Amino acid sequence: MPKRKERASRFHEEARRLREQAERQVTVSIWDRDPIKQYIRRFGWLQVIQDFIERRREAGVARPLKYLTIPGPNASDIGLLWQAGLLTRTNDGFPYVAICDRTSVEQVVANLGKLLGYSSQWLHAAVQGPKSELASLFPFDVINIDISHPVISGSSTRSKALRNLSAIRWMFRLQRGQSFLLLLTTLPDEAARGMLEGVLLHNLDKEDKFKEAYLERYGSLSVDPCMEDYTAFTQLVLPKIIARIARDLGYVSREHFAARYSRQAEGGIVYNLICHSLEFEPLGIRKATKKYEPHFREIPQDEVSDELSIRVRIQAERAYENFLLPRMFRPF
């Protein structure tokens, strides 16, 4: 290829890349100004994090908050938390903030300055394994995962969902038993309806207390009434899946703010997003300060660790059962 054509090809490719980047930024800017999104950040996430920090303070923990996020190009969540006085900023940047963003890392780093760390990989690649790019930065106090793919999926998006669920599992392990908040925004997947019906039927068959509560709520064992609002049902199931992961690593789960909202995609298609804020606290630790420190020296296995006592395992199982029933039948 002649040099002139080669240069022209490069220019066209760069122009295309910049155009696509600008289009993404316009879309993200619109989303960031969305009143519902702002409400969730300001009256959901912000309040939950403030309360978490207050509990740390009461326990005698004075160190700065460590924060991991998928920020998007505008890093609006980081700006909001900094303006509220929840994140530490120095002349160089944000030394206790780490980001994972496949499309916006360079822009965010350029705007924010020096960070604790960053990755331009997909989240599952950045945290999967003890030698992954972000592994050495764990544990964090707050992890904010705002993704446009489901965590529970049917066949059409199963690979993406499994990667997201794997990332969550690995983050639990990398936390090494330290208390933390998980702020999760994700997408319900209609293709997973059949799978979720199967999960519900299994629970009705195997969990007597759940069965009794379900009969009291719906008057029969038919799955149809529970599945009428599919988005709400996904909101019920997702925390249960995550709480099971937490149980197996000796955590008690607590849910705080939860919400749902709609967004319009290209072509006018409207889809729902669901938001959850979950707090995980290690069991078997008496001194409050120690709950905000790593409990395990090594990264535990993806199951109940041998380092957990039988008493803690029983406590975790009971805490998991107590988490399920009240939330299974409350409206969102």
mmCIF file of C-alpha atoms in Angstrom:
data_model
loop_
_atom_site.group_PDB
_atom_site.id
_atom_site.type_symbol
_atom_site.label_atom_id
_atom_site.label_comp_id
_atom_site.label_asym_id
_atom_site.label_seq_id
_atom_site.Cartn_x
_atom_site.Cartn_y
_atom_site.Cartn_z
ATOM 1 C CA MET A 1 0.000 0.000 0.000
ATOM 2 C CA PRO A 2 1.425 3.452 -0.953
ATOM 3 C CA LYS A 3 2.389 5.623 2.002
ATOM 4 C CA ARG A 4 -0.255 8.235 1.175
ATOM 5 C CA LYS A 5 -3.020 5.614 1.227
ATOM 6 C CA GLU A 6 -1.569 4.090 4.363
ATOM 7 C CA ARG A 7 -1.632 7.479 6.131
ATOM 8 C CA ALA A 8 -5.167 8.132 4.906
ATOM 9 C CA SER A 9 -6.248 4.729 6.215
ATOM 10 C CA ARG A 10 -4.744 5.489 9.624
ATOM 11 C CA PHE A 11 -6.431 8.910 9.718
ATOM 12 C CA HIS A 12 -9.807 7.389 8.837
ATOM 13 C CA GLU A 13 -9.405 4.726 11.498
ATOM 14 C CA GLU A 14 -8.435 7.306 14.127
ATOM 15 C CA ALA A 15 -11.359 9.523 13.117
ATOM 16 C CA ARG A 16 -13.727 6.560 13.422
ATOM 17 C CA ARG A 17 -12.351 5.702 16.872
ATOM 18 C CA LEU A 18 -12.690 9.301 18.100
ATOM 19 C CA ARG A 19 -16.217 9.548 16.698
ATOM 20 C CA GLU A 20 -17.291 6.365 18.486
ATOM 21 C CA GLN A 21 -15.649 7.559 21.691
ATOM 22 C CA ALA A 22 -17.486 10.894 21.445
ATOM 23 C CA GLU A 23 -20.798 9.116 20.852
ATOM 24 C CA ARG A 24 -20.219 6.938 23.923
ATOM 25 C CA GLN A 25 -19.405 10.006 26.024
ATOM 26 C CA VAL A 26 -22.576 11.778 24.905
ATOM 27 C CA THR A 27 -24.605 8.718 25.883
ATOM 28 C CA VAL A 28 -22.856 8.393 29.239
ATOM 29 C CA SER A 29 -23.293 12.102 29.937
ATOM 30 C CA ILE A 30 -27.024 11.751 29.347
ATOM 31 C CA TRP A 31 -27.146 8.750 31.677
ATOM 32 C CA ASP A 32 -25.127 10.576 34.338
ATOM 33 C CA ARG A 33 -27.663 13.420 34.295
ATOM 34 C CA ASP A 34 -30.582 10.980 34.500
ATOM 35 C CA PRO A 35 -32.591 12.040 37.614
ATOM 36 C CA ILE A 36 -33.237 8.418 38.605
ATOM 37 C CA LYS A 37 -29.541 7.548 38.380
ATOM 38 C CA GLN A 38 -28.685 10.647 40.412
ATOM 39 C CA TYR A 39 -31.304 9.703 43.009
ATOM 40 C CA ILE A 40 -29.802 6.241 43.392
ATOM 41 C CA ARG A 41 -26.311 7.684 43.797
ATOM 42 C CA ARG A 42 -27.235 10.481 46.188
ATOM 43 C CA PHE A 43 -29.980 8.890 48.283
ATOM 44 C CA GLY A 44 -28.964 5.263 47.854
ATOM 45 C CA TRP A 45 -25.247 4.663 47.502
ATOM 46 C CA LEU A 46 -24.122 7.824 49.290
ATOM 47 C CA GLN A 47 -26.228 7.179 52.382
ATOM 48 C CA VAL A 48 -25.245 3.505 52.515
ATOM 49 C CA ILE A 49 -21.528 4.363 52.336
ATOM 50 C CA GLN A 50 -21.861 7.124 54.939
ATOM 51 C CA ASP A 51 -23.547 4.692 57.339
ATOM 52 C CA PHE A 52 -20.838 2.090 56.668
ATOM 53 C CA ILE A 53 -18.093 4.628 57.415
ATOM 54 C CA GLU A 54 -19.861 5.597 60.638
ATOM 55 C CA ARG A 55 -19.890 1.958 61.756
ATOM 56 C CA ARG A 56 -16.160 1.713 60.959
ATOM 57 C CA ARG A 57 -15.536 4.855 62.971
ATOM 58 C CA GLU A 58 -17.511 3.529 65.941
ATOM 59 C CA ALA A 59 -15.402 0.362 65.763
ATOM 60 C CA GLY A 60 -12.241 2.476 66.030
ATOM 61 C CA VAL A 61 -11.190 2.340 62.351
ATOM 62 C CA ALA A 62 -9.719 5.662 61.198
ATOM 63 C CA ARG A 63 -7.906 4.712 57.984
ATOM 64 C CA PRO A 64 -9.093 6.155 54.638
ATOM 65 C CA LEU A 65 -11.788 4.342 52.681
ATOM 66 C CA LYS A 66 -10.520 2.076 49.872
ATOM 67 C CA TYR A 67 -12.803 2.123 46.836
ATOM 68 C CA LEU A 68 -12.937 -0.036 43.692
ATOM 69 C CA THR A 69 -15.229 1.008 40.848
ATOM 70 C CA ILE A 70 -16.099 0.746 37.159
ATOM 71 C CA PRO A 71 -16.383 4.527 36.751
ATOM 72 C CA GLY A 72 -17.179 5.261 33.098
ATOM 73 C CA PRO A 73 -15.471 8.208 31.355
ATOM 74 C CA ASN A 74 -16.927 10.875 33.649
ATOM 75 C CA ALA A 75 -16.066 9.059 36.908
ATOM 76 C CA SER A 76 -19.198 10.627 38.386
ATOM 77 C CA ASP A 77 -19.335 8.277 41.359
ATOM 78 C CA ILE A 78 -15.789 9.168 42.396
ATOM 79 C CA GLY A 79 -16.564 12.878 42.143
ATOM 80 C CA LEU A 80 -19.743 12.512 44.194
ATOM 81 C CA LEU A 81 -18.032 10.561 46.993
ATOM 82 C CA TRP A 82 -15.106 13.002 47.071
ATOM 83 C CA GLN A 83 -17.424 16.026 47.262
ATOM 84 C CA ALA A 84 -19.207 14.319 50.174
ATOM 85 C CA GLY A 85 -15.877 13.938 51.967
ATOM 86 C CA LEU A 86 -15.835 10.134 51.752
ATOM 87 C CA LEU A 87 -12.766 9.705 49.527
ATOM 88 C CA THR A 88 -9.258 11.024 50.139
ATOM 89 C CA ARG A 89 -7.720 13.307 47.501
ATOM 90 C CA THR A 90 -4.149 14.596 47.470
ATOM 91 C CA ASN A 91 -2.262 16.938 45.162
ATOM 92 C CA ASP A 92 -1.331 13.889 43.081
ATOM 93 C CA GLY A 93 -4.733 12.232 42.806
ATOM 94 C CA PHE A 94 -6.815 9.615 44.639
ATOM 95 C CA PRO A 95 -4.402 7.250 46.432
ATOM 96 C CA TYR A 96 -7.120 4.908 47.789
ATOM 97 C CA VAL A 97 -9.208 4.538 44.625
ATOM 98 C CA ALA A 98 -8.791 1.783 42.034
ATOM 99 C CA ILE A 99 -10.680 1.543 38.766
ATOM 100 C CA CYS A 100 -11.463 -1.148 36.231
ATOM 101 C CA ASP A 101 -12.832 0.147 32.942
ATOM 102 C CA ARG A 102 -12.160 -1.394 29.548
ATOM 103 C CA THR A 103 -12.975 1.712 27.519
ATOM 104 C CA SER A 104 -12.216 4.743 29.713
ATOM 105 C CA VAL A 105 -9.142 4.025 31.836
ATOM 106 C CA GLU A 106 -6.789 6.436 30.070
ATOM 107 C CA GLN A 107 -9.296 9.295 30.194
ATOM 108 C CA VAL A 108 -10.148 8.729 33.861
ATOM 109 C CA VAL A 109 -6.505 8.491 34.923
ATOM 110 C CA ALA A 110 -5.700 11.659 32.965
ATOM 111 C CA ASN A 111 -8.500 13.510 34.756
ATOM 112 C CA LEU A 112 -8.043 12.132 38.275
ATOM 113 C CA GLY A 113 -4.282 11.777 38.505
ATOM 114 C CA LYS A 114 -2.468 9.091 40.456
ATOM 115 C CA LEU A 115 -4.651 6.218 41.639
ATOM 116 C CA LEU A 116 -4.135 3.212 43.871
ATOM 117 C CA GLY A 117 -4.302 1.140 40.686
ATOM 118 C CA TYR A 118 -6.234 0.580 37.485
ATOM 119 C CA SER A 119 -6.971 -1.971 34.796
ATOM 120 C CA SER A 120 -8.260 -1.715 31.228
ATOM 121 C CA GLN A 121 -9.280 -5.379 31.212
ATOM 122 C CA TRP A 122 -12.758 -6.809 31.643
ATOM 123 C CA LEU A 123 -13.574 -7.050 35.358
ATOM 124 C CA HIS A 124 -13.423 -10.849 35.457
ATOM 125 C CA ALA A 125 -9.926 -10.817 33.932
ATOM 126 C CA ALA A 126 -8.687 -8.060 36.231
ATOM 127 C CA VAL A 127 -9.624 -9.876 39.470
ATOM 128 C CA GLN A 128 -9.624 -13.565 38.567
ATOM 129 C CA GLY A 129 -6.782 -15.237 40.395
ATOM 130 C CA PRO A 130 -4.250 -14.315 43.082
ATOM 131 C CA LYS A 131 -1.877 -12.958 40.420
ATOM 132 C CA SER A 132 -4.467 -10.995 38.430
ATOM 133 C CA GLU A 133 -3.891 -7.323 37.687
ATOM 134 C CA LEU A 134 -5.883 -5.925 40.639
ATOM 135 C CA ALA A 135 -5.492 -8.806 43.114
ATOM 136 C CA SER A 136 -2.653 -7.230 45.084
ATOM 137 C CA LEU A 137 -4.787 -4.127 45.790
ATOM 138 C CA PHE A 138 -7.410 -6.047 47.766
ATOM 139 C CA PRO A 139 -9.118 -5.890 50.210
ATOM 140 C CA PHE A 140 -11.393 -2.884 49.595
ATOM 141 C CA ASP A 141 -13.999 -1.278 51.827
ATOM 142 C CA VAL A 142 -16.455 -0.488 49.019
ATOM 143 C CA ILE A 143 -16.755 -2.211 45.639
ATOM 144 C CA ASN A 144 -19.038 -0.588 43.067
ATOM 145 C CA ILE A 145 -19.908 -2.817 40.073
ATOM 146 C CA ASP A 146 -22.051 -1.029 37.488
ATOM 147 C CA ILE A 147 -22.332 -3.345 34.493
ATOM 148 C CA SER A 148 -24.609 -3.526 31.469
ATOM 149 C CA HIS A 149 -24.663 -7.328 31.347
ATOM 150 C CA PRO A 150 -26.612 -9.776 33.537
ATOM 151 C CA VAL A 151 -25.232 -11.851 36.390
ATOM 152 C CA ILE A 152 -28.051 -14.391 36.038
ATOM 153 C CA SER A 153 -28.598 -15.347 32.413
ATOM 154 C CA GLY A 154 -30.107 -17.661 29.872
ATOM 155 C CA SER A 155 -28.279 -19.139 26.913
ATOM 156 C CA SER A 156 -28.041 -15.899 24.914
ATOM 157 C CA THR A 157 -25.754 -14.131 27.397
ATOM 158 C CA ARG A 158 -24.565 -16.990 29.560
ATOM 159 C CA SER A 159 -20.850 -16.534 28.941
ATOM 160 C CA LYS A 160 -20.938 -12.861 29.993
ATOM 161 C CA ALA A 161 -23.056 -13.653 33.048
ATOM 162 C CA LEU A 162 -20.765 -16.466 34.139
ATOM 163 C CA ARG A 163 -17.770 -14.144 33.822
ATOM 164 C CA ASN A 164 -19.528 -11.544 35.987
ATOM 165 C CA LEU A 165 -20.463 -14.132 38.605
ATOM 166 C CA SER A 166 -16.905 -15.463 38.549
ATOM 167 C CA ALA A 167 -15.609 -11.935 39.149
ATOM 168 C CA ILE A 168 -17.877 -11.576 42.194
ATOM 169 C CA ARG A 169 -16.709 -14.943 43.558
ATOM 170 C CA TRP A 170 -13.079 -13.961 43.147
ATOM 171 C CA MET A 171 -13.595 -10.591 44.815
ATOM 172 C CA PHE A 172 -15.035 -12.351 47.855
ATOM 173 C CA ARG A 173 -11.956 -14.528 48.025
ATOM 174 C CA LEU A 174 -9.575 -11.610 47.504
ATOM 175 C CA GLN A 175 -11.252 -9.746 50.390
ATOM 176 C CA ARG A 176 -9.836 -12.463 52.683
ATOM 177 C CA GLY A 177 -12.644 -12.172 55.235
ATOM 178 C CA GLN A 178 -12.688 -8.385 55.594
ATOM 179 C CA SER A 179 -16.025 -6.540 55.897
ATOM 180 C CA PHE A 180 -17.103 -4.632 52.800
ATOM 181 C CA LEU A 181 -19.948 -3.073 50.850
ATOM 182 C CA LEU A 182 -20.926 -4.303 47.393
ATOM 183 C CA LEU A 183 -22.890 -1.840 45.255
ATOM 184 C CA LEU A 184 -24.231 -3.732 42.254
ATOM 185 C CA THR A 185 -26.097 -2.492 39.177
ATOM 186 C CA THR A 186 -26.941 -5.102 36.574
ATOM 187 C CA LEU A 187 -29.459 -6.231 33.966
ATOM 188 C CA PRO A 188 -32.252 -8.817 34.317
ATOM 189 C CA ASP A 189 -32.198 -11.351 31.478
ATOM 190 C CA GLU A 190 -35.531 -12.619 30.181
ATOM 191 C CA ALA A 191 -33.747 -15.608 28.639
ATOM 192 C CA ALA A 192 -33.044 -16.872 32.172
ATOM 193 C CA ARG A 193 -36.745 -17.219 33.036
ATOM 194 C CA GLY A 194 -36.776 -21.015 32.680
ATOM 195 C CA MET A 195 -33.636 -21.389 34.780
ATOM 196 C CA LEU A 196 -35.026 -19.165 37.548
ATOM 197 C CA GLU A 197 -38.293 -21.089 37.576
ATOM 198 C CA GLY A 198 -36.209 -24.212 38.164
ATOM 199 C CA VAL A 199 -34.375 -22.535 41.059
ATOM 200 C CA LEU A 200 -37.696 -21.533 42.600
ATOM 201 C CA LEU A 201 -39.156 -25.033 42.259
ATOM 202 C CA HIS A 202 -35.999 -26.528 43.784
ATOM 203 C CA ASN A 203 -36.259 -24.193 46.785
ATOM 204 C CA LEU A 204 -39.929 -25.034 47.246
ATOM 205 C CA ASP A 205 -39.036 -28.709 47.243
ATOM 206 C CA LYS A 206 -35.988 -28.559 49.498
ATOM 207 C CA GLU A 207 -36.545 -25.661 51.927
ATOM 208 C CA ASP A 208 -39.513 -26.232 54.270
ATOM 209 C CA LYS A 209 -39.514 -22.761 55.827
ATOM 210 C CA PHE A 210 -39.373 -21.184 52.411
ATOM 211 C CA LYS A 211 -42.230 -23.395 51.239
ATOM 212 C CA GLU A 212 -44.387 -22.380 54.193
ATOM 213 C CA ALA A 213 -43.692 -18.680 53.621
ATOM 214 C CA TYR A 214 -44.408 -19.029 49.899
ATOM 215 C CA LEU A 215 -47.757 -20.738 50.539
ATOM 216 C CA GLU A 216 -48.707 -18.034 53.003
ATOM 217 C CA ARG A 217 -47.790 -15.304 50.507
ATOM 218 C CA TYR A 218 -49.242 -16.753 47.279
ATOM 219 C CA GLY A 219 -51.784 -19.368 48.419
ATOM 220 C CA SER A 220 -50.387 -22.140 46.207
ATOM 221 C CA LEU A 221 -47.087 -23.645 45.022
ATOM 222 C CA SER A 222 -47.518 -22.386 41.453
ATOM 223 C CA VAL A 223 -44.539 -20.333 40.210
ATOM 224 C CA ASP A 224 -46.745 -18.090 38.052
ATOM 225 C CA PRO A 225 -47.709 -15.450 40.673
ATOM 226 C CA CYS A 226 -44.085 -14.953 41.706
ATOM 227 C CA MET A 227 -42.920 -14.609 38.090
ATOM 228 C CA GLU A 228 -45.471 -11.989 37.010
ATOM 229 C CA ASP A 229 -42.997 -9.169 37.633
ATOM 230 C CA TYR A 230 -39.838 -10.716 36.226
ATOM 231 C CA THR A 231 -37.566 -7.794 37.107
ATOM 232 C CA ALA A 232 -38.702 -7.902 40.743
ATOM 233 C CA PHE A 233 -38.200 -11.660 40.809
ATOM 234 C CA THR A 234 -34.651 -11.258 39.501
ATOM 235 C CA GLN A 235 -34.070 -8.766 42.308
ATOM 236 C CA LEU A 236 -35.175 -11.403 44.784
ATOM 237 C CA VAL A 237 -32.974 -14.159 43.395
ATOM 238 C CA LEU A 238 -29.741 -12.279 42.733
ATOM 239 C CA PRO A 239 -28.956 -11.322 46.368
ATOM 240 C CA LYS A 240 -29.731 -14.914 47.349
ATOM 241 C CA ILE A 241 -27.045 -16.187 44.968
ATOM 242 C CA ILE A 242 -24.516 -13.680 46.269
ATOM 243 C CA ALA A 243 -25.465 -14.395 49.900
ATOM 244 C CA ARG A 244 -24.711 -18.071 49.274
ATOM 245 C CA ILE A 245 -21.204 -17.157 48.109
ATOM 246 C CA ALA A 246 -20.839 -15.021 51.240
ATOM 247 C CA ARG A 247 -22.082 -17.860 53.471
ATOM 248 C CA ASP A 248 -19.468 -20.246 52.100
ATOM 249 C CA LEU A 249 -16.716 -17.844 53.125
ATOM 250 C CA GLY A 250 -18.084 -17.170 56.614
ATOM 251 C CA TYR A 251 -19.902 -13.870 56.000
ATOM 252 C CA VAL A 252 -23.299 -12.685 57.163
ATOM 253 C CA SER A 253 -25.152 -10.704 54.458
ATOM 254 C CA ARG A 254 -27.233 -7.590 54.944
ATOM 255 C CA GLU A 255 -29.097 -5.693 52.260
ATOM 256 C CA HIS A 256 -29.616 -1.941 52.480
ATOM 257 C CA PHE A 257 -30.866 0.160 49.565
ATOM 258 C CA ALA A 258 -32.359 -1.589 46.496
ATOM 259 C CA ALA A 259 -33.945 -0.055 43.412
ATOM 260 C CA ARG A 260 -34.909 -0.549 39.769
ATOM 261 C CA TYR A 261 -35.175 1.861 36.862
ATOM 262 C CA SER A 262 -35.671 1.862 33.105
ATOM 263 C CA ARG A 263 -33.395 3.056 30.342
ATOM 264 C CA GLN A 264 -33.946 3.434 26.609
ATOM 265 C CA ALA A 265 -31.478 1.856 24.214
ATOM 266 C CA GLU A 266 -30.896 2.581 20.545
ATOM 267 C CA GLY A 267 -33.987 1.865 18.481
ATOM 268 C CA GLY A 268 -36.272 2.900 21.319
ATOM 269 C CA ILE A 269 -36.047 -0.395 23.175
ATOM 270 C CA VAL A 270 -36.710 0.072 26.908
ATOM 271 C CA TYR A 271 -34.940 -2.197 29.386
ATOM 272 C CA ASN A 272 -34.723 -2.421 33.166
ATOM 273 C CA LEU A 273 -31.714 -2.159 35.457
ATOM 274 C CA ILE A 274 -31.624 -3.353 39.059
ATOM 275 C CA CYS A 275 -29.514 -1.986 41.901
ATOM 276 C CA HIS A 276 -28.513 -3.614 45.173
ATOM 277 C CA SER A 277 -26.335 -2.530 48.087
ATOM 278 C CA LEU A 278 -25.125 -5.452 50.167
ATOM 279 C CA GLU A 279 -22.928 -5.441 53.265
ATOM 280 C CA PHE A 280 -20.874 -8.462 54.243
ATOM 281 C CA GLU A 281 -19.492 -8.935 57.739
ATOM 282 C CA PRO A 282 -17.295 -11.846 58.847
ATOM 283 C CA LEU A 283 -18.672 -14.111 61.566
ATOM 284 C CA GLY A 284 -16.700 -15.367 64.548
ATOM 285 C CA ILE A 285 -14.753 -12.129 65.125
ATOM 286 C CA ARG A 286 -15.449 -10.546 68.501
ATOM 287 C CA LYS A 287 -13.335 -7.400 68.337
ATOM 288 C CA ALA A 288 -15.163 -4.884 66.138
ATOM 289 C CA THR A 289 -11.978 -3.355 64.722
ATOM 290 C CA LYS A 290 -10.835 -6.736 63.410
ATOM 291 C CA LYS A 291 -13.915 -7.029 61.191
ATOM 292 C CA TYR A 292 -12.441 -4.306 58.996
ATOM 293 C CA GLU A 293 -9.145 -6.125 58.527
ATOM 294 C CA PRO A 294 -8.292 -9.257 56.482
ATOM 295 C CA HIS A 295 -9.182 -12.404 58.428
ATOM 296 C CA PHE A 296 -7.260 -14.914 56.300
ATOM 297 C CA ARG A 297 -3.542 -14.786 55.634
ATOM 298 C CA GLU A 298 -3.990 -16.548 52.321
ATOM 299 C CA ILE A 299 -6.752 -16.298 49.735
ATOM 300 C CA PRO A 300 -9.368 -18.906 50.784
ATOM 301 C CA GLN A 301 -10.869 -21.539 48.513
ATOM 302 C CA ASP A 302 -14.212 -20.933 46.810
ATOM 303 C CA GLU A 303 -16.039 -22.856 49.531
ATOM 304 C CA VAL A 304 -16.201 -22.902 53.325
ATOM 305 C CA SER A 305 -12.592 -22.509 54.357
ATOM 306 C CA ASP A 306 -10.978 -25.064 56.625
ATOM 307 C CA GLU A 307 -9.879 -22.092 58.718
ATOM 308 C CA LEU A 308 -13.510 -21.480 59.760
ATOM 309 C CA SER A 309 -14.611 -23.180 62.961
ATOM 310 C CA ILE A 310 -17.665 -25.442 63.029
ATOM 311 C CA ARG A 311 -19.416 -22.795 65.140
ATOM 312 C CA VAL A 312 -18.823 -20.134 62.480
ATOM 313 C CA ARG A 313 -20.029 -22.468 59.728
ATOM 314 C CA ILE A 314 -23.268 -23.048 61.641
ATOM 315 C CA GLN A 315 -23.638 -19.311 62.237
ATOM 316 C CA ALA A 316 -23.099 -18.650 58.525
ATOM 317 C CA GLU A 317 -25.750 -21.206 57.561
ATOM 318 C CA ARG A 318 -28.274 -19.714 59.988
ATOM 319 C CA ALA A 319 -27.472 -16.182 58.848
ATOM 320 C CA TYR A 320 -28.026 -17.265 55.245
ATOM 321 C CA GLU A 321 -31.432 -18.782 56.079
ATOM 322 C CA ASN A 322 -32.432 -15.650 57.982
ATOM 323 C CA PHE A 323 -31.388 -13.508 55.013
ATOM 324 C CA LEU A 324 -33.574 -15.474 52.578
ATOM 325 C CA LEU A 325 -37.026 -15.519 54.121
ATOM 326 C CA PRO A 326 -37.715 -11.869 55.015
ATOM 327 C CA ARG A 327 -36.457 -10.528 51.683
ATOM 328 C CA MET A 328 -38.086 -13.220 49.562
ATOM 329 C CA PHE A 329 -41.522 -11.743 50.115
ATOM 330 C CA ARG A 330 -41.084 -8.028 50.573
ATOM 331 C CA PRO A 331 -41.979 -5.728 47.666
ATOM 332 C CA PHE A 332 -39.442 -3.533 45.872
#
